[in-house]
mmCIF file of C-alpha atoms in Angstrom:
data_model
loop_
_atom_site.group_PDB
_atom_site.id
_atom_site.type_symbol
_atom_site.label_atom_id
_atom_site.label_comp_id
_atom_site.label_asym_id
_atom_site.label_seq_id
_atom_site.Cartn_x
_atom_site.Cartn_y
_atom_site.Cartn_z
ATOM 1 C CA UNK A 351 4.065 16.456 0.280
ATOM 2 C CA UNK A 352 1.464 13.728 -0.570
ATOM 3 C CA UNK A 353 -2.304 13.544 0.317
ATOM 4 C CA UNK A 354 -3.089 11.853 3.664
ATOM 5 C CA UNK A 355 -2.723 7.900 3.345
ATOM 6 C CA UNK A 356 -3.426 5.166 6.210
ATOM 7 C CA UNK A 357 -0.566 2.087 5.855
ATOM 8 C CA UNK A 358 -0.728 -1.408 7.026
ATOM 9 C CA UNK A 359 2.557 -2.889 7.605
ATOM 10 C CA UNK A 360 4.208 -6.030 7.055
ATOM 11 C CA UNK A 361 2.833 -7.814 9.992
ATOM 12 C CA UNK A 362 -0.495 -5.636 10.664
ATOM 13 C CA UNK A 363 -3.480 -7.033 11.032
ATOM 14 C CA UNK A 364 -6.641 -6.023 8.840
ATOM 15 C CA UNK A 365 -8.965 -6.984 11.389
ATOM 16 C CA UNK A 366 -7.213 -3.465 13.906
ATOM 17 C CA UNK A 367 -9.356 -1.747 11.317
ATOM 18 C CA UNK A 368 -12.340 -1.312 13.512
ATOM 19 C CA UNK A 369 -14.258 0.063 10.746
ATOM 20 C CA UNK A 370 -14.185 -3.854 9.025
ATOM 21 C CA UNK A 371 -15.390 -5.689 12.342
ATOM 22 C CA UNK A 372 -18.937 -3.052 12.040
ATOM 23 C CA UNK A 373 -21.881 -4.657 11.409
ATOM 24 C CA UNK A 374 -23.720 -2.499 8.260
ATOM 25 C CA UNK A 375 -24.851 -3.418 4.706
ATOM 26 C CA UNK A 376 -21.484 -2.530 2.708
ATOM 27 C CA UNK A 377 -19.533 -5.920 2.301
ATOM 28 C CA UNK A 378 -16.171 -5.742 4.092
ATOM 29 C CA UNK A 379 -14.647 -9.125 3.521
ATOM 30 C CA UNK A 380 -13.610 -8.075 -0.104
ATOM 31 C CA UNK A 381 -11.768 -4.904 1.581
ATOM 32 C CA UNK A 382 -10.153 -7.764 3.906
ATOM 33 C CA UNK A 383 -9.218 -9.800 0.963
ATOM 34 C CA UNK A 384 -7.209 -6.449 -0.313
ATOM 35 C CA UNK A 385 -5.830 -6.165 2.639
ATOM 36 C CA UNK A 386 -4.694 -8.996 3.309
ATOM 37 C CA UNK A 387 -0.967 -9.762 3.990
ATOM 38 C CA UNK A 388 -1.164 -13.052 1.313
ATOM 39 C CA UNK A 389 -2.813 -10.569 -0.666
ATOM 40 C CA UNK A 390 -0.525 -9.991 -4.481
ATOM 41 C CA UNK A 391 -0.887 -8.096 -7.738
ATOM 42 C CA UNK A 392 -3.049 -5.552 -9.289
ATOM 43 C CA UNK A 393 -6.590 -5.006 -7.813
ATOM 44 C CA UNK A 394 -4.799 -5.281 -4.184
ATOM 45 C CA UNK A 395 -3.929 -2.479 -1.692
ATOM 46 C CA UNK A 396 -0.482 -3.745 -1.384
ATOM 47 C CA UNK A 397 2.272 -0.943 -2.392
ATOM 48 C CA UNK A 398 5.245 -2.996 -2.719
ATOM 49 C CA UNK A 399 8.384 -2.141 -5.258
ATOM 50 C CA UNK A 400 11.104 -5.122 -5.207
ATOM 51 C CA UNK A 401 14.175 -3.727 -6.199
ATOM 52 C CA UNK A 402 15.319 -7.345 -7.532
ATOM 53 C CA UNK A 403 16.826 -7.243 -11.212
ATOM 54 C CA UNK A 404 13.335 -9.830 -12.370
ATOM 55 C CA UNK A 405 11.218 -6.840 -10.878
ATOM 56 C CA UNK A 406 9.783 -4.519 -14.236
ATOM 57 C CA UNK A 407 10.129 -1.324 -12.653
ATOM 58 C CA UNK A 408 14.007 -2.274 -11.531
ATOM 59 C CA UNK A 409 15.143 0.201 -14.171
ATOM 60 C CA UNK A 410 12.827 3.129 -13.300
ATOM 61 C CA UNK A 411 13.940 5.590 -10.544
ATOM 62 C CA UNK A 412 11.669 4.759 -7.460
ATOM 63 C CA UNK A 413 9.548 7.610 -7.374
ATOM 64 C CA UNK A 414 8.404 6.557 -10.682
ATOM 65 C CA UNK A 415 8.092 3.033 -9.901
ATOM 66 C CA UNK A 416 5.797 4.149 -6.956
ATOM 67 C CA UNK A 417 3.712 6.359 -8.643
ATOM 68 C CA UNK A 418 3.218 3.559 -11.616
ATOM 69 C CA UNK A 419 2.506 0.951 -8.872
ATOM 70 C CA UNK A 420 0.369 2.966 -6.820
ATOM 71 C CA UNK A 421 -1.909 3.533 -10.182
ATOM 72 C CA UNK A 422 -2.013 -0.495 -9.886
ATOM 73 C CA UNK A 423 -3.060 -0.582 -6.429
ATOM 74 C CA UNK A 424 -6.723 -0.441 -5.468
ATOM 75 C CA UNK A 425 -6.919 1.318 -1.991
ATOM 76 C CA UNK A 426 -9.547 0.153 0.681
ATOM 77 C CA UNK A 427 -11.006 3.782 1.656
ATOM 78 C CA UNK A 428 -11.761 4.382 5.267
ATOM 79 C CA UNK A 429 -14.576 5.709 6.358
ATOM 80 C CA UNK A 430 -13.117 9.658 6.756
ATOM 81 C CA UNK A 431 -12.213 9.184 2.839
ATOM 82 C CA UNK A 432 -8.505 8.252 2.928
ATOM 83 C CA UNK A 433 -7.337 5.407 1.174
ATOM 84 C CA UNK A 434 -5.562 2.522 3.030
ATOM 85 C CA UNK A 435 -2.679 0.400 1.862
ATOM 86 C CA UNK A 436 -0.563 -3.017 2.431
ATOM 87 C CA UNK A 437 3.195 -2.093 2.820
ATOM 88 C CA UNK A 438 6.308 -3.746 3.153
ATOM 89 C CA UNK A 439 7.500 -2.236 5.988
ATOM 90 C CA UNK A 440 7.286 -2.708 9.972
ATOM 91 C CA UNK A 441 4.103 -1.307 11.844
ATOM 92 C CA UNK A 442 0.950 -1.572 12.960
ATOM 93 C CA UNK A 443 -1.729 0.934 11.342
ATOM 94 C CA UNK A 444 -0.054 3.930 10.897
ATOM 95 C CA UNK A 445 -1.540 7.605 9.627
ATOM 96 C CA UNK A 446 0.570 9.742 7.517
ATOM 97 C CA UNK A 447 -0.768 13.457 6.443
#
């Protein structure tokens, strides 16, 4: 079991997250910029292990490569508290807890 995460896929688009098109004081075009699917690298919501020989955590069994890249990732939170992040897999917005 893991703690409840939202996940952007592939093709989603940021701007289904309601909570970004609000009108308030917090600044949410950084959170799109995290989110976004051009979006690479540490400091970005995007999960993504590529299982390519040039990739560093190639070698490490995936679990650990996920939990070391997940540690890299920097989650946009929603507004109930769970952290949302870019994926490289099919779907729209998509709940899991």
């Amino acid at each position: 079991e893991h703690s409840p995460v939202y996940t952007l896929g592939r093709g989603a688009d940021e701007n289904h997250l309601t909570f970004l098109n609000e009108k308030s004081e917090e600044n949410h075009e950084e959170s799109r910029q995290k989110l976004s699917r051009k979006a690479r690298g540490p400091g970005t919501a995007r999960l993504a292990v590529d299982r390519s020989s040039d990739d560093p955590y190639f070698h490490l069994p995936l679990d650990e490569a996920v939990d070391q890249l997940a540690q890299l990732a920097s989650p946009v939170m929603a507004p109930n508290g769970v952290p949302i992040y870019r994926v490289e897999r099919g779907g729209e917005v998509t709940f899991h807890g």
